[in-house]
PDB file of C-alpha atoms in Angstrom:
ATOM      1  CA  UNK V  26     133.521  85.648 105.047  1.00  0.00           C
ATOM      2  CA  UNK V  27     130.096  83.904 106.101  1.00  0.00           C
ATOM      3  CA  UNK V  28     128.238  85.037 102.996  1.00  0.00           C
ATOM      4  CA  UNK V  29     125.007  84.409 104.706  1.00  0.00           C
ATOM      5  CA  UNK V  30     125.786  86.173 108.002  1.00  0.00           C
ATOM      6  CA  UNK V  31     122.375  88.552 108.901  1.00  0.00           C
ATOM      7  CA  UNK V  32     122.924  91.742 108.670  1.00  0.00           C
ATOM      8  CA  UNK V  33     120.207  94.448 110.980  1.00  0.00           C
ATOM      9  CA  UNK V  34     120.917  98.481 110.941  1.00  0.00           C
ATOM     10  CA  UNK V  35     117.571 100.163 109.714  1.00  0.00           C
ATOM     11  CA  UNK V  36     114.750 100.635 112.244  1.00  0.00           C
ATOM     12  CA  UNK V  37     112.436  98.719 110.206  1.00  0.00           C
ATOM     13  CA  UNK V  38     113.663  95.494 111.045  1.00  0.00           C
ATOM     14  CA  UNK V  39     112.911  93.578 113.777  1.00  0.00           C
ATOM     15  CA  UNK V  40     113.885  89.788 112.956  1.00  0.00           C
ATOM     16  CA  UNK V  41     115.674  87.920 109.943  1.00  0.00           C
ATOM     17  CA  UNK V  42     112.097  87.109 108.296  1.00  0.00           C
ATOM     18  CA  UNK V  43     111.776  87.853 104.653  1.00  0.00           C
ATOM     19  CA  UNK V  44     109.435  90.578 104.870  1.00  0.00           C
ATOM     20  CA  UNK V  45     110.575  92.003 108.013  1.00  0.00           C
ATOM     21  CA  UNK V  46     111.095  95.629 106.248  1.00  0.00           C
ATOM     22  CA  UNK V  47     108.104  95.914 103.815  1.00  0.00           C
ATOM     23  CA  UNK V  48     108.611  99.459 103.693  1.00  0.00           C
ATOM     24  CA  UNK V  49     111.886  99.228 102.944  1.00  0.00           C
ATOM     25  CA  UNK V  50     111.688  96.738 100.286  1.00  0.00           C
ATOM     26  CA  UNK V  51     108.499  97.723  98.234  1.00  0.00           C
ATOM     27  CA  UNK V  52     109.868 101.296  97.629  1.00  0.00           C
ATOM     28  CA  UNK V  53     112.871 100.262  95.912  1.00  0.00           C
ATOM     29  CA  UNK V  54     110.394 100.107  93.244  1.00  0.00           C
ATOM     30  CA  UNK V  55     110.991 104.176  92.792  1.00  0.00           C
ATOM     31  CA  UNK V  56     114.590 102.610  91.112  1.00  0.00           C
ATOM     32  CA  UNK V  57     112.530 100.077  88.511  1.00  0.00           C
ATOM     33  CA  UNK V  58     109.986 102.915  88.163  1.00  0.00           C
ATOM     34  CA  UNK V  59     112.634 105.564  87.612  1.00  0.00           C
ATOM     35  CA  UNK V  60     114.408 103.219  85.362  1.00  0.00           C
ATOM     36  CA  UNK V  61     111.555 102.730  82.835  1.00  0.00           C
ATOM     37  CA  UNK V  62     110.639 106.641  83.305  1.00  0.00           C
ATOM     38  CA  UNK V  63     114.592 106.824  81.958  1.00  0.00           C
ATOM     39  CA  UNK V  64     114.178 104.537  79.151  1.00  0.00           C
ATOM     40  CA  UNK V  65     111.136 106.572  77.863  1.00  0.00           C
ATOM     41  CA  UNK V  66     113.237 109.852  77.843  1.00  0.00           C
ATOM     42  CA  UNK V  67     116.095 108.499  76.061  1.00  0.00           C
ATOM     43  CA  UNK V  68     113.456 107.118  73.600  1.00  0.00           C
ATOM     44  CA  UNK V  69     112.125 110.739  72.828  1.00  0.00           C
ATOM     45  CA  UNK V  70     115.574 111.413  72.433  1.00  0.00           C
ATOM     46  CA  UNK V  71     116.356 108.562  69.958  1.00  0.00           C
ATOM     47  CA  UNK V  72     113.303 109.389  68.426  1.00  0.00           C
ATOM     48  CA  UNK V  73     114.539 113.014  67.678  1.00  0.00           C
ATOM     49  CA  UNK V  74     118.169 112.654  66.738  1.00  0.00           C
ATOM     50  CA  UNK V  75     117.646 109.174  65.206  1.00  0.00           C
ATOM     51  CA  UNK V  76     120.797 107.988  67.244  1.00  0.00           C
ATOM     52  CA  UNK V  77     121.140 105.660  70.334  1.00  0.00           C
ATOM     53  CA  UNK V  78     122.730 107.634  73.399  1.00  0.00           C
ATOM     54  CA  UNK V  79     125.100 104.012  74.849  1.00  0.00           C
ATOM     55  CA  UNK V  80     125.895 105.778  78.200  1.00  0.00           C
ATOM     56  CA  UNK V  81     122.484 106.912  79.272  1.00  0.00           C
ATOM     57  CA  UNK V  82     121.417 103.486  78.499  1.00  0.00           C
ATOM     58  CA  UNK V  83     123.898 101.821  80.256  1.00  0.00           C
ATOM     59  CA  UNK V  84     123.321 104.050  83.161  1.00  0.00           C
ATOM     60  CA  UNK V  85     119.016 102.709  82.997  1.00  0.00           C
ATOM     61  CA  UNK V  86     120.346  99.301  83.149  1.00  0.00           C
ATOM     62  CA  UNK V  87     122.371 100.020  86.396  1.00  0.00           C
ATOM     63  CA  UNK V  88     119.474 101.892  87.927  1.00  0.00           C
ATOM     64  CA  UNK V  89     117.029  98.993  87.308  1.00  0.00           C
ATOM     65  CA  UNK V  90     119.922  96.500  88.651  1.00  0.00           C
ATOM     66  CA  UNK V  91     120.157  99.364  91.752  1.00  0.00           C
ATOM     67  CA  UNK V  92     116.363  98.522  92.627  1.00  0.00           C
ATOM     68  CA  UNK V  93     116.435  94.698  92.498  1.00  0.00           C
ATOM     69  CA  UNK V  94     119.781  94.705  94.598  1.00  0.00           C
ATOM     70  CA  UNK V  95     118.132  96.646  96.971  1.00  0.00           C
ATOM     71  CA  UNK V  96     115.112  95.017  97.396  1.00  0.00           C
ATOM     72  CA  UNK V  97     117.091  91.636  97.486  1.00  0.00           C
ATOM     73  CA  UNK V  98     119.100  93.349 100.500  1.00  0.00           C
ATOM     74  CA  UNK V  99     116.123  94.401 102.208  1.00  0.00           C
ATOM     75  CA  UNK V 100     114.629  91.056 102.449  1.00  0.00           C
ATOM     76  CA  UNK V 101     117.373  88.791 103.162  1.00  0.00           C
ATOM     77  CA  UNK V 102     119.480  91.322 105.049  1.00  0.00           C
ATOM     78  CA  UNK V 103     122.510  89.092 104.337  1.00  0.00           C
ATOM     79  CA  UNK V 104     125.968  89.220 103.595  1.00  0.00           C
ATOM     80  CA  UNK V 105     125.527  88.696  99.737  1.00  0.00           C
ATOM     81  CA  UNK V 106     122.380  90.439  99.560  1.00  0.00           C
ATOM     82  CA  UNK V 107     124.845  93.679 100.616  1.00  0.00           C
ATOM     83  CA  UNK V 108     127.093  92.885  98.119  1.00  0.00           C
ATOM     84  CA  UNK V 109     124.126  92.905  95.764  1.00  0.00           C
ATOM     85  CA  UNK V 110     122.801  96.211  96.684  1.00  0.00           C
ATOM     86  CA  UNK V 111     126.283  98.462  96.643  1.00  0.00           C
ATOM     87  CA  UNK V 112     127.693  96.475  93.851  1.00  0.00           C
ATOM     88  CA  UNK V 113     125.237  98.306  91.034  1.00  0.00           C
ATOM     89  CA  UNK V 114     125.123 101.776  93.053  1.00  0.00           C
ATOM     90  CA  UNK V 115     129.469 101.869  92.968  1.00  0.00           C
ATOM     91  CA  UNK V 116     128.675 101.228  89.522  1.00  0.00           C
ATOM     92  CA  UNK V 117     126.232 103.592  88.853  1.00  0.00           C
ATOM     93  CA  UNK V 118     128.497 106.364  90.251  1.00  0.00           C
ATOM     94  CA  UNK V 119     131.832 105.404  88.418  1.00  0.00           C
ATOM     95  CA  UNK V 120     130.300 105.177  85.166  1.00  0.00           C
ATOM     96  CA  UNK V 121     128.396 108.511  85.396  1.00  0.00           C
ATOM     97  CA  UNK V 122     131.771 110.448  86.757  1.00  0.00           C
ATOM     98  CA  UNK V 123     133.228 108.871  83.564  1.00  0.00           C
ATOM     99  CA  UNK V 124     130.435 110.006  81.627  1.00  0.00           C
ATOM    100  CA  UNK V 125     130.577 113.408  83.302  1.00  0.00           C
ATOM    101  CA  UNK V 126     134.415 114.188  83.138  1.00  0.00           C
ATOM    102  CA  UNK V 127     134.594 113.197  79.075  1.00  0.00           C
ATOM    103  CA  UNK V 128     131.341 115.183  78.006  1.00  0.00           C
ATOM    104  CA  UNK V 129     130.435 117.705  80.589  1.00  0.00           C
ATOM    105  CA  UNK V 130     134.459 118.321  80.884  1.00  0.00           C
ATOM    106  CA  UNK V 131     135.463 117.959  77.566  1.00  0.00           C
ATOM    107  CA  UNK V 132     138.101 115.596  78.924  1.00  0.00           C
ATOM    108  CA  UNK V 133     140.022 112.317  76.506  1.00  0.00           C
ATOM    109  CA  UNK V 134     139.061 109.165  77.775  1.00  0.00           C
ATOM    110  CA  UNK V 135     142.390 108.568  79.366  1.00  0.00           C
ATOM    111  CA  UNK V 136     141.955 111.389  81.981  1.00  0.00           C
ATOM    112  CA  UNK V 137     138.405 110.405  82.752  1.00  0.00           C
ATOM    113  CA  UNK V 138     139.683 107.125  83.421  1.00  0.00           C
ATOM    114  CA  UNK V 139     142.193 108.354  85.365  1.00  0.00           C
ATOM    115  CA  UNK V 140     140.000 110.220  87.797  1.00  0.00           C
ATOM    116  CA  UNK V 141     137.296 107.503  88.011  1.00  0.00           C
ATOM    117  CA  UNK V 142     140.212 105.191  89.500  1.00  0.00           C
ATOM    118  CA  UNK V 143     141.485 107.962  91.816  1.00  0.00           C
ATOM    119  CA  UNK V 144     138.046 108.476  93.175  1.00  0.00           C
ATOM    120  CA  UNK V 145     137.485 105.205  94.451  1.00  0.00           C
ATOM    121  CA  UNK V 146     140.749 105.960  96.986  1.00  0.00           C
ATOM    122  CA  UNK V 147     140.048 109.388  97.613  1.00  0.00           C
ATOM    123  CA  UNK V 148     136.437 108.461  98.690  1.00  0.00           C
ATOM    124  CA  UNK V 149     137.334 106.078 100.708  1.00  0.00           C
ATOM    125  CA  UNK V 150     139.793 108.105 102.524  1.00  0.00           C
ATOM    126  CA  UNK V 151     137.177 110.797 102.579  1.00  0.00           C
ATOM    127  CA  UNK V 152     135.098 108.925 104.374  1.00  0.00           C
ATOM    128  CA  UNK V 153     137.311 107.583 107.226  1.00  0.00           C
ATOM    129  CA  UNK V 154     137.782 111.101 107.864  1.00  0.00           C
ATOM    130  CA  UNK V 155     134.179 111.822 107.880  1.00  0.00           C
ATOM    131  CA  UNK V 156     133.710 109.198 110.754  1.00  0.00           C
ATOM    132  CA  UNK V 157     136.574 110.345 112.461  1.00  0.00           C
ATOM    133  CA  UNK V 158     134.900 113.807 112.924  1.00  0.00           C
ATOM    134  CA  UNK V 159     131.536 113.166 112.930  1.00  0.00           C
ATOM    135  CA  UNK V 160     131.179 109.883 114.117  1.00  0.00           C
ATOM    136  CA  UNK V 161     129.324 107.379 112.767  1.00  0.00           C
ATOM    137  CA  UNK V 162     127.217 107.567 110.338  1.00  0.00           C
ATOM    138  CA  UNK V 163     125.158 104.502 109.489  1.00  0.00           C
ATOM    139  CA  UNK V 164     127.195 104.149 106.913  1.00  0.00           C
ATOM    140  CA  UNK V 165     126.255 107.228 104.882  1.00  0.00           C
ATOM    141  CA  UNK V 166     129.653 108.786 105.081  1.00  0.00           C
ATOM    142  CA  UNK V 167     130.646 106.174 101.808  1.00  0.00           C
ATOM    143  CA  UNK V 168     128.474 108.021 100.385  1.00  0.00           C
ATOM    144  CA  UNK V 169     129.266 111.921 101.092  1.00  0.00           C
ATOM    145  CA  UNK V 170     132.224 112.407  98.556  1.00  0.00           C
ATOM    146  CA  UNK V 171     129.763 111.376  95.547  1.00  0.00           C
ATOM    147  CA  UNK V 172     127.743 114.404  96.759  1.00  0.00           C
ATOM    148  CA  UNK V 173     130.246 116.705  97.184  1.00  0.00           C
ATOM    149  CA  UNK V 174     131.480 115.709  93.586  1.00  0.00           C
ATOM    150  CA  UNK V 175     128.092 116.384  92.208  1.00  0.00           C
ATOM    151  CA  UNK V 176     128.317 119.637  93.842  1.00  0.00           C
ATOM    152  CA  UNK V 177     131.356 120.569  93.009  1.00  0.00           C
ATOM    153  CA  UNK V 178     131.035 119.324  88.908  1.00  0.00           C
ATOM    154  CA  UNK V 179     127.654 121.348  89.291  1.00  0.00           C
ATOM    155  CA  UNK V 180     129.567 124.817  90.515  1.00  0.00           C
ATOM    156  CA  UNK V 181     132.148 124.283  87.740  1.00  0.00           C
ATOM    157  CA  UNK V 182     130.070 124.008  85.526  1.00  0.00           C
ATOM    158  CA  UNK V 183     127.719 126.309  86.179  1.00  0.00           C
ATOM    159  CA  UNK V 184     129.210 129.658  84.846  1.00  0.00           C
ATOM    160  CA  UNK V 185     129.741 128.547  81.070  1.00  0.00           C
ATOM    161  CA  UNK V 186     127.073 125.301  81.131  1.00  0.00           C
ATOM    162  CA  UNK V 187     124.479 126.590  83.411  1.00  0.00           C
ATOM    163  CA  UNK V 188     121.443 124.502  82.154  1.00  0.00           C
ATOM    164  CA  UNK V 189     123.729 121.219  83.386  1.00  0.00           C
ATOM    165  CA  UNK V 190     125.321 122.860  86.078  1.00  0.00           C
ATOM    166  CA  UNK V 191     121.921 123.728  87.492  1.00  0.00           C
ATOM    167  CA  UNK V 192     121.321 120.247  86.537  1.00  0.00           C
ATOM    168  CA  UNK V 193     124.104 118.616  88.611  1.00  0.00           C
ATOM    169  CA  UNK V 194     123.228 120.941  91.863  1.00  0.00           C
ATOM    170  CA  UNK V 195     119.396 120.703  92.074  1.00  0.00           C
ATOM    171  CA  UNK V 196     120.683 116.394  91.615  1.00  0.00           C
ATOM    172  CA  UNK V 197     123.264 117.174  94.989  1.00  0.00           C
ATOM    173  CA  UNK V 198     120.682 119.038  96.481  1.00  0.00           C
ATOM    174  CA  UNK V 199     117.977 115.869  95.951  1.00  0.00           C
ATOM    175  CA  UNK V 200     121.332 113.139  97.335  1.00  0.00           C
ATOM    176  CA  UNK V 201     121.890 115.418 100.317  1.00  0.00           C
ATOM    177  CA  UNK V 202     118.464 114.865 101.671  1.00  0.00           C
ATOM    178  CA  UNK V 203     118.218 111.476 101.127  1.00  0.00           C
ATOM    179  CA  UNK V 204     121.942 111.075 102.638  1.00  0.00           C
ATOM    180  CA  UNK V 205     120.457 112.867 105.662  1.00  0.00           C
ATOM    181  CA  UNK V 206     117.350 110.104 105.831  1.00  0.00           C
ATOM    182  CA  UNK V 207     119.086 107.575 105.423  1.00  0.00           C
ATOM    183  CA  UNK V 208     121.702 108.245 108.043  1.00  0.00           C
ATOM    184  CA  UNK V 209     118.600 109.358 111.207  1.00  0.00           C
ATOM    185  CA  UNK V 210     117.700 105.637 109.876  1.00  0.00           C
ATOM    186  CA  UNK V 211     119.693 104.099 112.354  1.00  0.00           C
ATOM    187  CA  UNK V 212     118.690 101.235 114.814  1.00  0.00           C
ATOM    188  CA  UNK V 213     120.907 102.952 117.747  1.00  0.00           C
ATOM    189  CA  UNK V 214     119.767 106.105 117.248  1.00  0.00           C
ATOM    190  CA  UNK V 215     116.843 108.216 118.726  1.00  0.00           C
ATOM    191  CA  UNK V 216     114.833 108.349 115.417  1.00  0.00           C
ATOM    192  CA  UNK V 217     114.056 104.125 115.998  1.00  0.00           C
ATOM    193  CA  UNK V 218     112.545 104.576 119.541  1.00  0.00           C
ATOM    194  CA  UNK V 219     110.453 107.837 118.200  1.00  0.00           C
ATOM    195  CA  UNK V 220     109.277 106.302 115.000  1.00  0.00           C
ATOM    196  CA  UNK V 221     110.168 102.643 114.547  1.00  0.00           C
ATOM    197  CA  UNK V 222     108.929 102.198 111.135  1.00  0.00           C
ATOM    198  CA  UNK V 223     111.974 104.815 110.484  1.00  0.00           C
ATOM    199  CA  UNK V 224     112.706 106.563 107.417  1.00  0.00           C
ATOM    200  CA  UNK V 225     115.178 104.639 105.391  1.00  0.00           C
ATOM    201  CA  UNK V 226     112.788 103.986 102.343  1.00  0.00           C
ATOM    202  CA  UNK V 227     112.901 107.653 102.081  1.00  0.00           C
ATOM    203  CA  UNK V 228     116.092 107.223 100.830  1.00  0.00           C
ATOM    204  CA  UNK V 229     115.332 104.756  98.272  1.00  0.00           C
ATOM    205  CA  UNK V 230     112.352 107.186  96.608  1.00  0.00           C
ATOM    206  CA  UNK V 231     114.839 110.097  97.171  1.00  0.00           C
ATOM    207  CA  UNK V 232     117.678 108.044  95.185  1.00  0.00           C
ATOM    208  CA  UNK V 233     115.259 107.100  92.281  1.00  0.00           C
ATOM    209  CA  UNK V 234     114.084 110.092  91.576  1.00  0.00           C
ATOM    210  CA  UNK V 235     117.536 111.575  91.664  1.00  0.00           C
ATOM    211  CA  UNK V 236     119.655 108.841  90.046  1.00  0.00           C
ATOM    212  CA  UNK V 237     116.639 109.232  87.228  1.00  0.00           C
ATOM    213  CA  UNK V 238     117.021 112.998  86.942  1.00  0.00           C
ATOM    214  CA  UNK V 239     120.514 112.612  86.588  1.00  0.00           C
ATOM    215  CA  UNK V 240     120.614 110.828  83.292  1.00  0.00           C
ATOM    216  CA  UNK V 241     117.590 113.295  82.173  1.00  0.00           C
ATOM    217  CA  UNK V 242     120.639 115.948  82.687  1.00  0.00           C
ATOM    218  CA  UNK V 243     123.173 113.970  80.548  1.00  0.00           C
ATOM    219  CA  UNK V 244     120.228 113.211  77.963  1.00  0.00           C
ATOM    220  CA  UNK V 245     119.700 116.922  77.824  1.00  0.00           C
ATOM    221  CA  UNK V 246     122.922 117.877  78.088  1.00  0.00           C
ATOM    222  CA  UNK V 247     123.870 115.964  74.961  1.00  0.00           C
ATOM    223  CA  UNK V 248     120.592 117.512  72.993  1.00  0.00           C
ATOM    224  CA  UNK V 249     121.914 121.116  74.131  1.00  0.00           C
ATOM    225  CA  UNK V 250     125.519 120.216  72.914  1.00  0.00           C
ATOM    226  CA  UNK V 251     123.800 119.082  69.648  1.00  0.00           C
ATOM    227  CA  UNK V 252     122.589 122.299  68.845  1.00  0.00           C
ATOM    228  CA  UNK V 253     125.438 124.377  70.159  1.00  0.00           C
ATOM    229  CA  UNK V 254     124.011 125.600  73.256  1.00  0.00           C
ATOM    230  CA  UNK V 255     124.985 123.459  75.786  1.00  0.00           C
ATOM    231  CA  UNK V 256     125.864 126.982  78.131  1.00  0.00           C
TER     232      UNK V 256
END
């Protein structure tokens, strides 16, 4: 694999310069911004339980890493600079559906495991299918099944955890949107000849605010489960 081979799908770009999509690579700074906006709340948290919450943390750190791989991919538009930008984002997601299935489900560690390795397959195949139906999709069909499970952990949830559950679907409702820009955003569609600037950094202040609301939902979630009134 050339590691360096230049890589052009957004409408923003033009050429293989460096700052070819400004757009696109000064609002990844909604990930850093949302990342220190995420530190602060688990602070306040910290601050009233006295304890240290290790998986919202952990989470902060990814989101920061999310906004530097980004910004590094929308720059040099390379091979490696790809790998940098989906690396922390798969991360992101597998951690949180961890997170999600031991204390939103209740579930051991084993089974949470368990379904954070069976994702990875089943989202794949997911999305094959998705491209098979609907064609392509700019690549946003990878990223369809994490919405859906959002939705769906939201719905279940909903009925004896509602303050989460709402949590989880207002956070699908935010991903589908920014799914929807980010797909339009597509150099050999109509949306590049209308408005060549395009819409893809839409996605990336869509994503921050949502991948930051999402840990404010396990932060809160864990307060609410504190007290005994997580439903």
């Amino acid at each position: 694999m050339d590691w360096f081979q230049q890589i052009d799908i957004y409408c923003e770009r033009v050429g293989p310069a460096f700052w070819a999509e400004p757009l696109n690579a000064i609002s990844n700074a909604a990930f850093l911004i949302g990342a220190l906006v995420a530190f602060r709340l688990h602070a306040r948290e910290r601050a009233a339980t006295g304890r240290a919450d290790w998986g919202a943390l952990l989470l902060t750190l990814i989101l920061f890493a999310i906004g530097i791989g980004s910004f590094l991919f929308h720059t040099f538009a390379n091979a490696w600079s790809s790998a940098a930008d989906v690396i922390p984002i798969l991360l992101y997601i597998l951690v949180y559906l961890y997170l999600a299935n031991v204390r939103y489900l209740g579930l051991p560690w084993w089974a949470a495991a368990l379904i954070v390795l069976a994702f990875l397959p089943i989202s794949n195949v997911g999305g094959g299918l998705l491209t098979q139906i609907l064609g392509d999709l700019n690549g946003s069909e990878a990223y369809v099944p994490t919405f859906l499970a959002v939705l769906i952990y939201g719905l279940i949830l909903l009925p004896r955890q509602p303050v989460t559950g709402r949590g989880l679907i207002i956070g699908a409702a935010i991903l589908g949107v920014s799914i929807t820009a980010r797909t339009l955003d597509d150099q050999n569609g109509a949306l590049c000849a209308a408005f060549p600037l395009g819409i893809h950094y839409l996605w990336h202040i869509l994503n921050g605010v949502m991948l930051t609301w999402m840990i404010w939902v396990l932060l809160r979630h864990a307060r609410l489960a504190r007290a005994g009134a997580a439903g």
